[in-house]
PDB file of C-alpha atoms in Angstrom:
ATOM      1  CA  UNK A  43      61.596 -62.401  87.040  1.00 35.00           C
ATOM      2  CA  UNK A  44      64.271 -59.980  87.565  1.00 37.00           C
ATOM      3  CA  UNK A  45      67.794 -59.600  88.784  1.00 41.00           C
ATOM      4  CA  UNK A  46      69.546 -62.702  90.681  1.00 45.00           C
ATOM      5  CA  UNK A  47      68.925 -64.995  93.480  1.00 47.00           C
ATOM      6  CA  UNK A  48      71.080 -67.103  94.932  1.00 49.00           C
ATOM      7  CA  UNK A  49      69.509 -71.200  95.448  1.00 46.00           C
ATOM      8  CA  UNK A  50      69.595 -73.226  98.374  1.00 47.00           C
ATOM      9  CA  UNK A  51      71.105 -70.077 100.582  1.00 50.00           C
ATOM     10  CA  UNK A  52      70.405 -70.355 104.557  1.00 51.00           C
ATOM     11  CA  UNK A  53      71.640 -68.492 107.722  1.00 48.00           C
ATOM     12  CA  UNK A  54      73.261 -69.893 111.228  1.00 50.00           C
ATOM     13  CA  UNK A  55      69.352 -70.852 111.567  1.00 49.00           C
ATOM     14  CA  UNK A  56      67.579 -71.558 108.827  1.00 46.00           C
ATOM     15  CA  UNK A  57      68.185 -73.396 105.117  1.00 50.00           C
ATOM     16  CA  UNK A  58      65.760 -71.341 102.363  1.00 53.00           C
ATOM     17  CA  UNK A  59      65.249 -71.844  98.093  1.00 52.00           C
ATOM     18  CA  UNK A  60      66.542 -68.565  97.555  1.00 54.00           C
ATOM     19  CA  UNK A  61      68.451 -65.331  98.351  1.00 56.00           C
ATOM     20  CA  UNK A  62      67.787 -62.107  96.240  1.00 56.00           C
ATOM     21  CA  UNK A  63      71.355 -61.005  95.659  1.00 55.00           C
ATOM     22  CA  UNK A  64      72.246 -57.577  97.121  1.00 53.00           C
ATOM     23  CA  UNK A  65      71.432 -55.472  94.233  1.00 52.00           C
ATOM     24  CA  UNK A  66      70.151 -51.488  93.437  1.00 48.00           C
ATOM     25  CA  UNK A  67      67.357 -52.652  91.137  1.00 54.00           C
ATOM     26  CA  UNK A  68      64.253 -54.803  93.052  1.00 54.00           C
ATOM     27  CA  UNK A  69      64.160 -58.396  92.424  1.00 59.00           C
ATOM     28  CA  UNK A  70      61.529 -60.673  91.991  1.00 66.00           C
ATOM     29  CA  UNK A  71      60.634 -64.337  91.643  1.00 70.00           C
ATOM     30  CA  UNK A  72      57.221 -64.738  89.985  1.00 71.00           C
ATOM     31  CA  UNK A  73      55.263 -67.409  88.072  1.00 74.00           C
ATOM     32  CA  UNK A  74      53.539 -65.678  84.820  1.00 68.00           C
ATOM     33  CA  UNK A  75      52.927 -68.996  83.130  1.00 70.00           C
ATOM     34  CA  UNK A  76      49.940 -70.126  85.272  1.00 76.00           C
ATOM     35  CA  UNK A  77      46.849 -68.577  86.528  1.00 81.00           C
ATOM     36  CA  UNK A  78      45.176 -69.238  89.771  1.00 86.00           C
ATOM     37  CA  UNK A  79      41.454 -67.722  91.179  1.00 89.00           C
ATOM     38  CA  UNK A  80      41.598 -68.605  94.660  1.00 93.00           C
ATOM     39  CA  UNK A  81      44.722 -69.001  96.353  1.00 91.00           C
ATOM     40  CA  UNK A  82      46.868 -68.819  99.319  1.00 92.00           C
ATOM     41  CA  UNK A  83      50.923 -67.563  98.941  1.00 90.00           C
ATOM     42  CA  UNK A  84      53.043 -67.620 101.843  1.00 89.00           C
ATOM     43  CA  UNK A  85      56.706 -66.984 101.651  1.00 86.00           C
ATOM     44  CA  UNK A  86      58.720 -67.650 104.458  1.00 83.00           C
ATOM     45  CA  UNK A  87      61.983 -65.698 104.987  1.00 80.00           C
ATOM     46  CA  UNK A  88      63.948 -63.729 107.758  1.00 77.00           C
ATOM     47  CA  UNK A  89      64.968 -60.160 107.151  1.00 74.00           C
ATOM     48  CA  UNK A  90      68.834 -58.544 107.822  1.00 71.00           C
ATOM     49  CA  UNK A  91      67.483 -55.048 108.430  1.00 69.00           C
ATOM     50  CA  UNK A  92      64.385 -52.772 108.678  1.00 67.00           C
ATOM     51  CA  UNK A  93      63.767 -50.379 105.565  1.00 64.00           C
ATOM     52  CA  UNK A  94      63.807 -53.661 103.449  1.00 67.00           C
ATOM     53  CA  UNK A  95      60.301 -54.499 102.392  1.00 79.00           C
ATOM     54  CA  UNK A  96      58.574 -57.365 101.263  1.00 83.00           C
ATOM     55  CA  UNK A  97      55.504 -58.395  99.418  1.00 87.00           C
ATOM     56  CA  UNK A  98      54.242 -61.626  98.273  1.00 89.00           C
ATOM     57  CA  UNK A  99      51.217 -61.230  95.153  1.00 89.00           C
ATOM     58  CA  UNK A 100      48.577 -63.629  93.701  1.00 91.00           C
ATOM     59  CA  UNK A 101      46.674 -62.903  90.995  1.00 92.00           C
ATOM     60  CA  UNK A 102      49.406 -61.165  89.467  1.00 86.00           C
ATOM     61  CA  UNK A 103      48.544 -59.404  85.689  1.00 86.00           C
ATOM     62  CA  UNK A 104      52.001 -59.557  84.294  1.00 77.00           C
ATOM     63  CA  UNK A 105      52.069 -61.786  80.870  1.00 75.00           C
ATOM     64  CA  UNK A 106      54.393 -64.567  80.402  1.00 71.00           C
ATOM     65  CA  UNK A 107      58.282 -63.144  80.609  1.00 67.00           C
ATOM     66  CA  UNK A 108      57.854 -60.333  81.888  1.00 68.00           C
ATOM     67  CA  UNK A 109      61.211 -58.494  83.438  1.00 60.00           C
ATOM     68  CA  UNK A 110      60.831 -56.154  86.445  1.00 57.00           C
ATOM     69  CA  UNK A 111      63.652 -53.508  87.408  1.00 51.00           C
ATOM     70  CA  UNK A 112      63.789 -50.468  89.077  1.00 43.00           C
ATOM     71  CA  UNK A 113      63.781 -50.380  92.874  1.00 46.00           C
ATOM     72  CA  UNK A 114      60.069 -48.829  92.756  1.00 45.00           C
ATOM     73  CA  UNK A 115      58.919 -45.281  91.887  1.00 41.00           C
ATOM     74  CA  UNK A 116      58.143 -46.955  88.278  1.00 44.00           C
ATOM     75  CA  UNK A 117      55.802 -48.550  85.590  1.00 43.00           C
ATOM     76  CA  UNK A 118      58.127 -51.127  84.959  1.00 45.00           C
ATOM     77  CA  UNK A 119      59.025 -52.454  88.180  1.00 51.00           C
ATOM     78  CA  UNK A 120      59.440 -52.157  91.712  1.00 60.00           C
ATOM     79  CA  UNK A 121      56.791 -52.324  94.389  1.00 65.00           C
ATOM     80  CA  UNK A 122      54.225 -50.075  92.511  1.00 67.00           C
ATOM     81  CA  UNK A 123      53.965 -51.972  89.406  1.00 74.00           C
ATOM     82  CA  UNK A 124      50.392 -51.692  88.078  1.00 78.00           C
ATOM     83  CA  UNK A 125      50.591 -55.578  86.582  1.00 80.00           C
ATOM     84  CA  UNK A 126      51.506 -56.834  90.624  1.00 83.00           C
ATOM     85  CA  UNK A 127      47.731 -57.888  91.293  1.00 90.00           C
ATOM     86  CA  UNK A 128      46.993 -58.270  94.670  1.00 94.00           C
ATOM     87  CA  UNK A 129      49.514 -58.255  97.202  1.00 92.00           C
ATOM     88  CA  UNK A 130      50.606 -58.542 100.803  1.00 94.00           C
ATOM     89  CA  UNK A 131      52.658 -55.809 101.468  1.00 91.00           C
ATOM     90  CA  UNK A 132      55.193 -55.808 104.683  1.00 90.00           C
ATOM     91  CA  UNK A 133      56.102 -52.051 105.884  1.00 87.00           C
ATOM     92  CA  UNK A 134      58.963 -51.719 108.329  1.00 84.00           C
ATOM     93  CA  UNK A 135      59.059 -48.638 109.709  1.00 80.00           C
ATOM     94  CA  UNK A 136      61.976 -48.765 113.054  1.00 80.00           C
ATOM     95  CA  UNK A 137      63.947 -51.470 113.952  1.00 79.00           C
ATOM     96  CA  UNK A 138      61.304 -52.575 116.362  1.00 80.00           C
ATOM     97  CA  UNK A 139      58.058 -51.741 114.201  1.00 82.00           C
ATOM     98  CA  UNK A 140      56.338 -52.562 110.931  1.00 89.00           C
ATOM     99  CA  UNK A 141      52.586 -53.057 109.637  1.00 91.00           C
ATOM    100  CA  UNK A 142      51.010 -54.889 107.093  1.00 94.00           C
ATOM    101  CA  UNK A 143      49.264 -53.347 103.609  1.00 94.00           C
ATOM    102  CA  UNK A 144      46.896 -54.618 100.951  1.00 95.00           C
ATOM    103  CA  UNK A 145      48.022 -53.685  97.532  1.00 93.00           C
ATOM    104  CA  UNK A 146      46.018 -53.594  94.417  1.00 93.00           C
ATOM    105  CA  UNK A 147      47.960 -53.076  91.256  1.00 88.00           C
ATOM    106  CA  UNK A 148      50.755 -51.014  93.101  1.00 84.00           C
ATOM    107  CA  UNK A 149      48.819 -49.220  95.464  1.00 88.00           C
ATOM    108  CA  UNK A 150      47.753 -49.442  98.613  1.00 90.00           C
ATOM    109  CA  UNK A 151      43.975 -50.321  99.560  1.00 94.00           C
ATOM    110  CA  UNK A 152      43.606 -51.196 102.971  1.00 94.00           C
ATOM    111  CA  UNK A 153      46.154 -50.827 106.182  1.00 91.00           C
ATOM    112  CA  UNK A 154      47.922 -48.375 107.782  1.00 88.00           C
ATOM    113  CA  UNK A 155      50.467 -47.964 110.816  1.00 86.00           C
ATOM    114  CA  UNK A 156      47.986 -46.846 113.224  1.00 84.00           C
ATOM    115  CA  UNK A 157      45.260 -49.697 112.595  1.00 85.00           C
ATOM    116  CA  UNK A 158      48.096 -52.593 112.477  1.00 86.00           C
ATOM    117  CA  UNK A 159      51.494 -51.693 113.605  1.00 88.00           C
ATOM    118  CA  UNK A 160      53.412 -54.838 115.430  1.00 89.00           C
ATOM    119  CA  UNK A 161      56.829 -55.447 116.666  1.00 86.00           C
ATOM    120  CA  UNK A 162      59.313 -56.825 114.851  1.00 84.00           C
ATOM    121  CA  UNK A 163      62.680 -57.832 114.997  1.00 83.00           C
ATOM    122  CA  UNK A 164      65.925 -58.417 112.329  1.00 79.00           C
ATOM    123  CA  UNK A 165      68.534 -60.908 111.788  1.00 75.00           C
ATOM    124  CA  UNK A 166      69.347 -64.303 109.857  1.00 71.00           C
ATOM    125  CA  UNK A 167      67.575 -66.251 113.087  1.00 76.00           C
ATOM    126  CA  UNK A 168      64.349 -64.666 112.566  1.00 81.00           C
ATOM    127  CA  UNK A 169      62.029 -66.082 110.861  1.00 85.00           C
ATOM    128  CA  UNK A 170      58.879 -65.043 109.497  1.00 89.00           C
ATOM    129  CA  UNK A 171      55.896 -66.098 107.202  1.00 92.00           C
ATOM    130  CA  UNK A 172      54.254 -63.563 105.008  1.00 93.00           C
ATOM    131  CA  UNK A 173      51.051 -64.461 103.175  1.00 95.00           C
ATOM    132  CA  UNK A 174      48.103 -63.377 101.104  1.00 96.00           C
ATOM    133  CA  UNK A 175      45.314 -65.364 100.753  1.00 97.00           C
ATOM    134  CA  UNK A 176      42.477 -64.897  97.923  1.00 96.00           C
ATOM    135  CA  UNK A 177      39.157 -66.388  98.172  1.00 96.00           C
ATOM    136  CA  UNK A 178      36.649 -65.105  95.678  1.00 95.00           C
ATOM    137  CA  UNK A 179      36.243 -60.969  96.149  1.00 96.00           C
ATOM    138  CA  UNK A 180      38.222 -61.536  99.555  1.00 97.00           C
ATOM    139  CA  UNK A 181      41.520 -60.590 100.169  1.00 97.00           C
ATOM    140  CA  UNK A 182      43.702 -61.162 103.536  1.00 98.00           C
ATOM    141  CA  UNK A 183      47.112 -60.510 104.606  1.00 97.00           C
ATOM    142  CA  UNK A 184      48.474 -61.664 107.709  1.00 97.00           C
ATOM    143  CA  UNK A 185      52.321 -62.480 109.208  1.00 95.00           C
ATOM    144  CA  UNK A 186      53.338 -65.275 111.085  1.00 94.00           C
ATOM    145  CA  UNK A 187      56.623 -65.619 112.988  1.00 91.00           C
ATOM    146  CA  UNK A 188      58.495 -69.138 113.594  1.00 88.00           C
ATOM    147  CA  UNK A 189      56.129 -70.864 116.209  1.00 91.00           C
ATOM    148  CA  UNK A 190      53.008 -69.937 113.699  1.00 92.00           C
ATOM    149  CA  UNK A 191      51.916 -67.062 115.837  1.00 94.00           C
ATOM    150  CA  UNK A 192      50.335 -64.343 113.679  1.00 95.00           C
ATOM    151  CA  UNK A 193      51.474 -60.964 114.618  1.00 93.00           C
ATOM    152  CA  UNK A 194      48.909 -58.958 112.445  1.00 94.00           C
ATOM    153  CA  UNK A 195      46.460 -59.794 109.979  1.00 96.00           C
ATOM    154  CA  UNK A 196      44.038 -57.705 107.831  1.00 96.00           C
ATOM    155  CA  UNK A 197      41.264 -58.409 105.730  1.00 97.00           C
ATOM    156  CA  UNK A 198      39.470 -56.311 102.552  1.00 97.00           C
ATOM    157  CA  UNK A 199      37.241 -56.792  99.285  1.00 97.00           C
ATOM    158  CA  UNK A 200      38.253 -56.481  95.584  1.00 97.00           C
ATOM    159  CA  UNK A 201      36.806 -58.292  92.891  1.00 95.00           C
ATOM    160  CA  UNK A 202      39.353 -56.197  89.939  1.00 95.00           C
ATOM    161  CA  UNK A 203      41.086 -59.581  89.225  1.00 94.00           C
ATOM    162  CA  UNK A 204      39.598 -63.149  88.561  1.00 94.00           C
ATOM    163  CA  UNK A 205      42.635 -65.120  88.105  1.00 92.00           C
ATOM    164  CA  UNK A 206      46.537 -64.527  87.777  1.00 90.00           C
ATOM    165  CA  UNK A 207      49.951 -65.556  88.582  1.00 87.00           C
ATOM    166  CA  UNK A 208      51.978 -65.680  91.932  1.00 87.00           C
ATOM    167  CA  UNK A 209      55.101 -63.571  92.998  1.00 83.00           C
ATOM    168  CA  UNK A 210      57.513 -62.521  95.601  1.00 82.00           C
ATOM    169  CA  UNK A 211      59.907 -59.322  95.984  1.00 78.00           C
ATOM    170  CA  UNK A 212      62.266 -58.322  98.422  1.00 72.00           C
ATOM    171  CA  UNK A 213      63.639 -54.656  98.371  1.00 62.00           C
ATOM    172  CA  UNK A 214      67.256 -54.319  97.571  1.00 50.00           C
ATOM    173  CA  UNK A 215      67.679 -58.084  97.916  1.00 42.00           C
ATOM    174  CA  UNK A 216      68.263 -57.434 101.529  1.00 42.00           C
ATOM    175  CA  UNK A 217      65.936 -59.942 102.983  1.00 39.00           C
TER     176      UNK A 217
END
């Protein structure tokens, strides 16, 4: 893992584990000591401001104590890291929209703002639910807000990794 979080944070609405701390580099909470095949992640958080992504991986390649840093752009850290696995990538593009994105090892393999844009909304009293599931050579991402509603969900095959860890990045430790 990287950079600092803060335990047992909340908002007006909403007690959490964690807060990333407000910092330039990207931090991450990950577990590199296990490995899981098929899986489900879900992270549930709420989101201060748009232009403040967030992913949530499984199968994640990175070996055991592994540091990330870097708020993307590079090879050892960020959102584009080629060791990230697969994850469920959350775009927000306006205050109002965002869509979701596959990514394998970094880079994006299925979803785009024209086939799965959704509104969205900011602030400590919104929550939302971001999660990846992996079953076998099948891959979905899909966000939920508080009442379990999903507001978009996509689905694609890969069948690159077997088996990996779990992990969980916010940019700028603004979510």
């Amino acid at each position: 893992s990287s950079d600092s979080f803060t335990l047992a944070d909340s908002s007006p609405l909403y007690n959490c584990l964690a807060a990333a701390d407000a910092v330039t580099t990207t931090a991450r909470m990950d577990v590199d000591t296990e490995y899981w095949g098929d899986i489900q992640a879900s992270v549930s958080y709420w989101q201060e401001q748009f232009h403040r992504d967030v992913e949530v991986c499984a199968r994640t390649q990175a070996p055991n104590g592994t540091t990330y840093t870097g708020a993307g752009g590079t090879s050892t850290g960020g959102f584009d890291n080629e060791l990230d696995g697969y994850c469920c990538y959350l775009s927000t593009q306006s205050e109002t929209s965002s869509y979701l994105q596959i990514h394998k090892a970094g880079t994006s393999i299925k979803g785009t703002l024209a086939e799965n844009s959704f509104d969205i909304s900011f602030g400590t009293d919104v929550l939302y639910t971001l999660s990846i599931a992996v079953a076998s050579s099948s891959l979905t991402c899909s966000i939920a807000n508080s009442s379990g509603s999903v507001l978009s969900s996509i689905q694609t095959e890969d069948s690159e990794y077997s088996s990996g860890g779990v992990a969980f990045m916010p940019y700028n430790g603004d979510s």
